[in-house]
Short mmCIF file of C-alpha atoms in Angstrom, two decimals:
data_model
loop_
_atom_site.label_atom_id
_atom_site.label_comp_id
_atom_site.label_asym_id
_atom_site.label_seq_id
_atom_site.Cartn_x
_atom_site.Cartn_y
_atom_site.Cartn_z
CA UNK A 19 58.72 114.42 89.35
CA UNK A 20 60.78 117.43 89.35
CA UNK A 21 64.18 116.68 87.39
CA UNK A 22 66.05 119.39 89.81
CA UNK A 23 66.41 120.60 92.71
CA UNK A 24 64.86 124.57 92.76
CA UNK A 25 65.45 128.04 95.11
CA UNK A 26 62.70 129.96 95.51
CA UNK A 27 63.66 133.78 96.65
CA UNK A 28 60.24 135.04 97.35
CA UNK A 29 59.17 138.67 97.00
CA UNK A 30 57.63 138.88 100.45
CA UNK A 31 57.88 143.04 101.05
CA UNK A 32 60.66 143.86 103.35
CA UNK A 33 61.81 140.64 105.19
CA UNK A 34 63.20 137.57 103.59
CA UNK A 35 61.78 133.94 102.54
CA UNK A 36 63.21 131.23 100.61
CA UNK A 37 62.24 127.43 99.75
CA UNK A 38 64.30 124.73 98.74
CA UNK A 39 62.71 121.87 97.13
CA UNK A 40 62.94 119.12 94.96
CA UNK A 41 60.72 115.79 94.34
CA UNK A 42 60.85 114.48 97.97
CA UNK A 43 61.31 117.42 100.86
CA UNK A 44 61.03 121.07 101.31
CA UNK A 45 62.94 123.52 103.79
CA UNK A 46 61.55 126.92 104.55
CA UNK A 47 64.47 129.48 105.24
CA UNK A 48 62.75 132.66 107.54
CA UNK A 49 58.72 133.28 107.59
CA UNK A 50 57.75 136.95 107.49
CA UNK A 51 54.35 138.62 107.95
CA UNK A 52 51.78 138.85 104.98
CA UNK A 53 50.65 136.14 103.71
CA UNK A 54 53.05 135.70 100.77
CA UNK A 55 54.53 132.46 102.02
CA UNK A 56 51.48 130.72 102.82
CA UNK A 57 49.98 131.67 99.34
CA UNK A 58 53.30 130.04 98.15
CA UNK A 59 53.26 126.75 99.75
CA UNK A 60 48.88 126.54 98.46
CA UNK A 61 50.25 127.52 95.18
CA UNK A 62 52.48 124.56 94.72
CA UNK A 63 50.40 122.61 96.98
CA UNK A 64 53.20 121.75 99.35
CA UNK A 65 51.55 119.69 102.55
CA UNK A 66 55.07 119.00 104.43
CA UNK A 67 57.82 120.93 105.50
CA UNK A 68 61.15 118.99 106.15
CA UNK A 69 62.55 122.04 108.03
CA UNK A 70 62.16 125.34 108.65
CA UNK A 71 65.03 127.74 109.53
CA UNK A 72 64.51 130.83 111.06
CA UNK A 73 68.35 133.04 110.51
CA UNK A 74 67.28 135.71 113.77
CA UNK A 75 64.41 136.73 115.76
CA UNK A 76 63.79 140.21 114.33
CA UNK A 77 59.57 140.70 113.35
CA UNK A 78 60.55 140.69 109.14
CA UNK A 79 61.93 137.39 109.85
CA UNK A 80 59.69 135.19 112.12
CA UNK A 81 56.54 136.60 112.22
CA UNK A 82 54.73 134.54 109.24
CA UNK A 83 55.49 130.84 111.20
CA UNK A 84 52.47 131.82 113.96
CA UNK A 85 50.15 130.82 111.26
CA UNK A 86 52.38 128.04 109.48
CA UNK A 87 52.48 126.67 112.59
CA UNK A 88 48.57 126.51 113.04
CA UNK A 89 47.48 125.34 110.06
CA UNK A 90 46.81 121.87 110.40
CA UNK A 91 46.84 120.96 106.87
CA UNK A 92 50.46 121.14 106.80
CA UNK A 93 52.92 119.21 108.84
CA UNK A 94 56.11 120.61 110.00
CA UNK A 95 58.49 118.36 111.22
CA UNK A 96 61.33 120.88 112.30
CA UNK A 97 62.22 124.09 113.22
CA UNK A 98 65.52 125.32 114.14
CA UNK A 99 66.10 128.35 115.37
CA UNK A 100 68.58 130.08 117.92
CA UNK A 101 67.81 131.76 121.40
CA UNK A 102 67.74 135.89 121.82
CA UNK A 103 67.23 136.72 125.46
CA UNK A 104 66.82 140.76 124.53
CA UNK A 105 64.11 140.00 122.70
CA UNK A 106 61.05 141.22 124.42
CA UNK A 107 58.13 141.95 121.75
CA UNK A 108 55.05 140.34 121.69
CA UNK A 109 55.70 138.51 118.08
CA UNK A 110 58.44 136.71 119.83
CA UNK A 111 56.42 135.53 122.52
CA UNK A 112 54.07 134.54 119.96
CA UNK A 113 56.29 132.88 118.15
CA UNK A 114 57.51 131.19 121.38
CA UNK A 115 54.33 129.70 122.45
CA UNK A 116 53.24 128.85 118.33
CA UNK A 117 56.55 126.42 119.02
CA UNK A 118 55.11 125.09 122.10
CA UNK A 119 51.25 124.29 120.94
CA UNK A 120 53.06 122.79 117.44
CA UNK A 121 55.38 119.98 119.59
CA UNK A 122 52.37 119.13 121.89
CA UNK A 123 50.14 118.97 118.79
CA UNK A 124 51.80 117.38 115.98
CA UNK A 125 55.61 116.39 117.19
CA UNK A 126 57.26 119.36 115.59
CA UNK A 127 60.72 118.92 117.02
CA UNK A 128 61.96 122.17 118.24
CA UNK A 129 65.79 122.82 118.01
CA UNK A 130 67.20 125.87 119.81
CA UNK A 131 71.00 125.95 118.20
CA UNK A 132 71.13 126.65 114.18
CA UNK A 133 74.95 127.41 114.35
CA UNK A 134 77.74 125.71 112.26
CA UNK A 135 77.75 123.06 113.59
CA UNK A 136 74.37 121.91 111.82
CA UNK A 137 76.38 121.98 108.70
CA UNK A 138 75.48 118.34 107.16
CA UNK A 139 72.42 117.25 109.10
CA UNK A 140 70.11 119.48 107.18
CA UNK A 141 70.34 118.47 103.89
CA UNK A 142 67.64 118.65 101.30
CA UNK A 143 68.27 115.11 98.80
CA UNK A 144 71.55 116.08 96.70
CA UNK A 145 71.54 119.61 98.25
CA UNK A 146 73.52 120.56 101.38
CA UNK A 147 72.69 123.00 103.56
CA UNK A 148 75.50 124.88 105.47
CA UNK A 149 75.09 126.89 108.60
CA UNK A 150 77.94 129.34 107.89
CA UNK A 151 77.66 131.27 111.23
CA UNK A 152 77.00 131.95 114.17
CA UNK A 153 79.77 129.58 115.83
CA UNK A 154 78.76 127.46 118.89
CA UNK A 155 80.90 129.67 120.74
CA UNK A 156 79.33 132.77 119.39
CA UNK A 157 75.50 132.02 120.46
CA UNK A 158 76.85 131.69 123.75
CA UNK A 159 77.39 135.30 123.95
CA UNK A 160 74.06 135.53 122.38
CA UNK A 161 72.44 138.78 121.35
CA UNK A 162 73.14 142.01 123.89
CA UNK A 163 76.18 139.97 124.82
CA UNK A 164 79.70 140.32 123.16
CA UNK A 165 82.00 138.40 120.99
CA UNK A 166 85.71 136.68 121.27
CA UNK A 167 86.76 139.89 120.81
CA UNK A 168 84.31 141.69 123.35
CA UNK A 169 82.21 143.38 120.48
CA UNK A 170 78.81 144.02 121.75
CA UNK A 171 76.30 141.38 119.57
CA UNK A 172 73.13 142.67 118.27
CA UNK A 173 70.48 139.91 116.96
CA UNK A 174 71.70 140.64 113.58
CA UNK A 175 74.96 140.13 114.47
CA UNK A 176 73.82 136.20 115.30
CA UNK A 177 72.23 136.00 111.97
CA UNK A 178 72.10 132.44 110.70
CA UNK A 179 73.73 132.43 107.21
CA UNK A 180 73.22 129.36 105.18
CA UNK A 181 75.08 128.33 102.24
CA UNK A 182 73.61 125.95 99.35
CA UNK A 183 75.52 123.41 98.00
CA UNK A 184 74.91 121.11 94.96
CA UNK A 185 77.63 118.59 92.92
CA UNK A 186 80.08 120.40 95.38
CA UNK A 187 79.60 123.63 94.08
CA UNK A 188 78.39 126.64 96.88
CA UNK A 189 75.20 127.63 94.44
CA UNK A 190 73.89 130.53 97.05
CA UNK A 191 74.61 132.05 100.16
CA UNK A 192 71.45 133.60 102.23
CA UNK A 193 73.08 136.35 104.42
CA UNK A 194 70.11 137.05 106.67
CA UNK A 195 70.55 140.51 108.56
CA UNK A 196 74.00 139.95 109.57
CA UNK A 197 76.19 143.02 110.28
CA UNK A 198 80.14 143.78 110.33
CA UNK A 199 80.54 142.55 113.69
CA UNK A 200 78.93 138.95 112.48
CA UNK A 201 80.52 139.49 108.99
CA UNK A 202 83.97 139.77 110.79
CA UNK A 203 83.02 136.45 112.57
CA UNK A 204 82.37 134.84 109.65
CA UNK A 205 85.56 135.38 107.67
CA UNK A 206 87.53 134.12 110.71
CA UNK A 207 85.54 130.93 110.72
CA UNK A 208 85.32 130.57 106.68
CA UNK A 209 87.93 130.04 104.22
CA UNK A 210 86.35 129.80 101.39
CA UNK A 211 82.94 131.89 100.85
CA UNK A 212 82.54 131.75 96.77
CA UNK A 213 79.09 131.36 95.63
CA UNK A 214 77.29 132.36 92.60
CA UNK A 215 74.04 133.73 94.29
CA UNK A 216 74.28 136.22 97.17
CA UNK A 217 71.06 137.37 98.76
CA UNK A 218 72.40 140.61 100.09
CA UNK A 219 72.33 141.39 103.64
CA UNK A 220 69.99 142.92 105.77
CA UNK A 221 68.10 144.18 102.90
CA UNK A 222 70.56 146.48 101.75
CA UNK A 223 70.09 148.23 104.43
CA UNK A 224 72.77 149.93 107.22
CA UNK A 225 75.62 146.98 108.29
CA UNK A 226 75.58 148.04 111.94
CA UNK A 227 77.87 151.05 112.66
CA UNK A 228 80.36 149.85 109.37
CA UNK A 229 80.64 152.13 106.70
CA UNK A 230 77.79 150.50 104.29
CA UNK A 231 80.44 150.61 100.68
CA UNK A 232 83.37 149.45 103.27
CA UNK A 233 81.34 146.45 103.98
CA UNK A 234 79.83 146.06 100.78
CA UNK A 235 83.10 145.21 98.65
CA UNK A 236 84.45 143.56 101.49
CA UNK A 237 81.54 140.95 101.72
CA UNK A 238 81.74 141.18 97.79
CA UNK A 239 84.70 140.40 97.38
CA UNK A 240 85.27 137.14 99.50
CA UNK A 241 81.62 135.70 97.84
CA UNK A 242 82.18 136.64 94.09
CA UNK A 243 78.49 136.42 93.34
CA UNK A 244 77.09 136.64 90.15
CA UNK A 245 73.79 137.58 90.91
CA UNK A 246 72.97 139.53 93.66
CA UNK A 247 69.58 139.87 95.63
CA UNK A 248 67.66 142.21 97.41
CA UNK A 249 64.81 141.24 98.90
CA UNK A 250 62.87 144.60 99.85
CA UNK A 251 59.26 146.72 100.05
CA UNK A 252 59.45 149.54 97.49
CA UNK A 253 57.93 151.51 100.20
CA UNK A 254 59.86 151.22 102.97
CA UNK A 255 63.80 152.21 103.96
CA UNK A 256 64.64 153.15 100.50
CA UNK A 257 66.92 150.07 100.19
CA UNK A 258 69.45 148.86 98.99
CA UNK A 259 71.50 152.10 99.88
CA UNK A 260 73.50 154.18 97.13
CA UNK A 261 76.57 153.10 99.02
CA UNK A 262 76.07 149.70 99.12
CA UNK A 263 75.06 150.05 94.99
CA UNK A 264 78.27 151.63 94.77
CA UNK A 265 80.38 148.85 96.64
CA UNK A 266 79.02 146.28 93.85
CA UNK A 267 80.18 148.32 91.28
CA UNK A 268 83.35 148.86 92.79
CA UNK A 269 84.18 145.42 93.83
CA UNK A 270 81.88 143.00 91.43
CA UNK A 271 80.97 145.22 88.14
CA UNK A 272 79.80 142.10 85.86
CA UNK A 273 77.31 140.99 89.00
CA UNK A 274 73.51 141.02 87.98
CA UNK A 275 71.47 143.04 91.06
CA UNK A 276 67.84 142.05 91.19
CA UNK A 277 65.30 143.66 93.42
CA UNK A 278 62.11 141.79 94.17
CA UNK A 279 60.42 145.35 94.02
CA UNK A 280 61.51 148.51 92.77
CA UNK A 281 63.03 150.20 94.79
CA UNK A 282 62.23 154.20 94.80
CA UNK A 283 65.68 154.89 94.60
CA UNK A 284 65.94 153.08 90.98
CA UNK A 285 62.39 154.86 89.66
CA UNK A 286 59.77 157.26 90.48
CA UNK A 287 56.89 155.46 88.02
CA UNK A 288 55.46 151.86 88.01
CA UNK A 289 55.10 149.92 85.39
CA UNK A 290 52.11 150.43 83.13
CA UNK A 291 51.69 146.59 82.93
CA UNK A 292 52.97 143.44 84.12
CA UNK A 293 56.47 142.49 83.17
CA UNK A 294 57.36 139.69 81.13
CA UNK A 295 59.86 138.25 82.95
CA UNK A 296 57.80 137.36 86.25
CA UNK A 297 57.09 134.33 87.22
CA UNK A 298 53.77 132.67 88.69
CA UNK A 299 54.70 132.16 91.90
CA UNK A 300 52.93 135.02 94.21
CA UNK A 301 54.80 138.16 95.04
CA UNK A 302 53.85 140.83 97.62
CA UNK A 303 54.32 143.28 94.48
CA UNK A 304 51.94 141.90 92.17
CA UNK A 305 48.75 143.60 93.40
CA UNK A 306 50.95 147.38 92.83
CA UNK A 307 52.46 146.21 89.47
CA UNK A 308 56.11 147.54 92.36
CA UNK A 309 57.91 143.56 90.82
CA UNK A 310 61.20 144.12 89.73
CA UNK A 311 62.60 140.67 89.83
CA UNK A 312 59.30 139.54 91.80
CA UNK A 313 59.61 136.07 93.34
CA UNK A 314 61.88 134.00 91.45
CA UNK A 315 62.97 130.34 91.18
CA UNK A 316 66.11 129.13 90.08
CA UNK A 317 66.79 125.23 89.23
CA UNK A 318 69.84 124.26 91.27
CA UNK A 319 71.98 122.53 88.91
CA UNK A 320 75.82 122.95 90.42
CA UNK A 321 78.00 124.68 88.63
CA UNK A 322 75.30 125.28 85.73
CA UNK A 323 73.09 127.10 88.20
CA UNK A 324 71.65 129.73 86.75
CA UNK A 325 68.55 132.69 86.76
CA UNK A 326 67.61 131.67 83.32
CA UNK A 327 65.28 135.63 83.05
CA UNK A 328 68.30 137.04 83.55
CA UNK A 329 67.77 138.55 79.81
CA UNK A 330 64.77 139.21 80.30
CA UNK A 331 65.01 141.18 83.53
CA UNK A 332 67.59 143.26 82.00
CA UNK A 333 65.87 144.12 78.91
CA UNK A 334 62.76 145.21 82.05
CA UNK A 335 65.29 147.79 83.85
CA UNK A 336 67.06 149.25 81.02
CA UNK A 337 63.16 150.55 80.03
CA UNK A 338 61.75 150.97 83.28
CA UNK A 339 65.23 152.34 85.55
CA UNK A 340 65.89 156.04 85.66
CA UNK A 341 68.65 155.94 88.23
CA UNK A 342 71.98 156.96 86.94
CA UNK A 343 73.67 154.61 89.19
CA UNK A 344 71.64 151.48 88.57
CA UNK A 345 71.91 152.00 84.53
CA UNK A 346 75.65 152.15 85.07
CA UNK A 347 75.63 148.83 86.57
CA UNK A 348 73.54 147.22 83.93
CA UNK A 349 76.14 148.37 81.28
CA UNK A 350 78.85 146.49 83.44
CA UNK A 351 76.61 142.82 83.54
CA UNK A 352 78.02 140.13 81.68
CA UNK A 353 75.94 136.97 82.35
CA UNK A 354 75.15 134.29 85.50
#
């Protein structure tokens, strides 16, 4: 029996995965393309899935629950997920009709609203789940529609963004894709946004038409995390973006930034062998030796929370980091 609760951040490529999990349930947070989750829920030879929540409808996102959905040897009791009428690929239809064969199959209950007011009814034992956006009143705008304040609403604008909470302390925040025109939304709604663990987002990619540092310390500054993730392919987008490096260092020097793979912008060579400080779980990166923080899992413990390879991961990029920018940061990092 486990004797916490545990995150897993997943190194998945570009696109985003997380579990929660502790002796009894499991929730699935996003399922993107290639395999890694799947791998993940053999590898700890999970058979049931509480929930799954899917933040937006983009490919990087939703993709990977077509075949969650299908295999039989795993039964999904919930997926909750919000409507995007501008959404017109195939892997959304897909996706769609994977929904459809799973309730006529095996009674997976389909919800089609994961906005705040979920907050509560999600919870995994002693940890709560918070939807902190979209608002009720902001799905009803819905993607390729506008907000309170007539802003036009892309689907990353309707990101989900769910908060973790354990012993009354906000342990993570998953940010999704969300943009400046959801981030705006979201500070209106929210008082209080603290949490130690920030998965950064969209990647670290562009927020939208915002300026990218702008945003960064902005969203930075209202979280205070102490370890910040980016969950990205090493060879795709060049993420996270100098700027938004830049806006950390500005606005939260003594955060730790992990990558799940190296980004190109941090180093031009691979390591020569595997790290240390990796864990077991699988990681999209393994097969390239591209890991920088690699999948991770982090026991939820309230206010004690913490990446316990934090060391470890450090001592890694300080040897293997060329980037100017990204060394400078490491001299700033305290501890989670």
């Amino acid at each position: 029996m486990m004797d916490s609760p545990e995150l897993i951040i997943l190194d998945v490529g570009h696109g985003n995965c997380a579990l929660i999990k502790d002796a009894n349930n499991v929730m699935v947070i996003d399922c993107p393309p290639g395999g890694t989750l799947a791998e993940t829920l053999e590898h700890l030879s999970i058979k049931e899935i509480l929930h799954i929540l899917i933040s937006h409808s983009d490919a990087d996102h939703i993709a990977g629950i077509i075949d969650i959905l299908a295999n039989e040897d795993i039964k999904i009791h919930n997926v909750h997920i919000n409507p995007d009428a501008i959404k017109k690929s195939e892997v959304w239809t897909d996706v769609r009709i994977a929904l459809q064969d799973a309730r006529k199959r095996s009674g997976t209950q389909v919800s089609s609203e994961l906005t705040t007011t979920k907050t509560g009814s999600l919870n995994i034992g002693s940890v709560e789940i918070e939807i902190l956006a979209p608002t009720p009143e902001l799905i009803l705008g819905g993607a390729g529609g506008t907000d309170l304040q007539r802003r036009r609403l892309t689907s990353n604008s309707i990101s989900a963004v769910v908060g973790i909470v354990h012993d009354s302390h906000r342990v993570a925040i998953l940010a999704a894709d969300i943009d400046h025109v959801g981030f705006d939304n979201l500070i209106q709604e929210q008082n209080n946004l603290s949490a130690d663990i920030l998965v950064f987002p969209h990647h670290g990619g562009k927020p939208g038409s915002a300026d990218p540092k702008i945003f960064t310390e902005q969203f930075c500054m209202v979280v205070q995390p102490k370890l910040i993730i980016f969950s990205i392919d090493r060879n795709r987008f060049s993420n996270p973006r100098i700027e938004i490096v830049e806006g950390i260092i500005s606005s939260v020097p003594n955060a730790h930034i992990l990558c799940t793979q190296l980004s190109e912008r941090c180093t031009t060579n691979l390591p020569s062998s595997t790290p240390t400080h990796l864990s077991t779980l699988p990681a999209r990166g393994l097969n390239s030796n591209s890991c920088c923080g690699g999948s991770i899992s982090i026991k939820i413990d309230g206010s004690k929370t913490t990446y316990t390879e934090m060391a470890l991961h450090k001592e890694f990029i300080l040897k293997q980091v060329t980037s100017p920018i990204c060394r400078r940061l490491l001299s700033t990092v305290t501890s989670v």
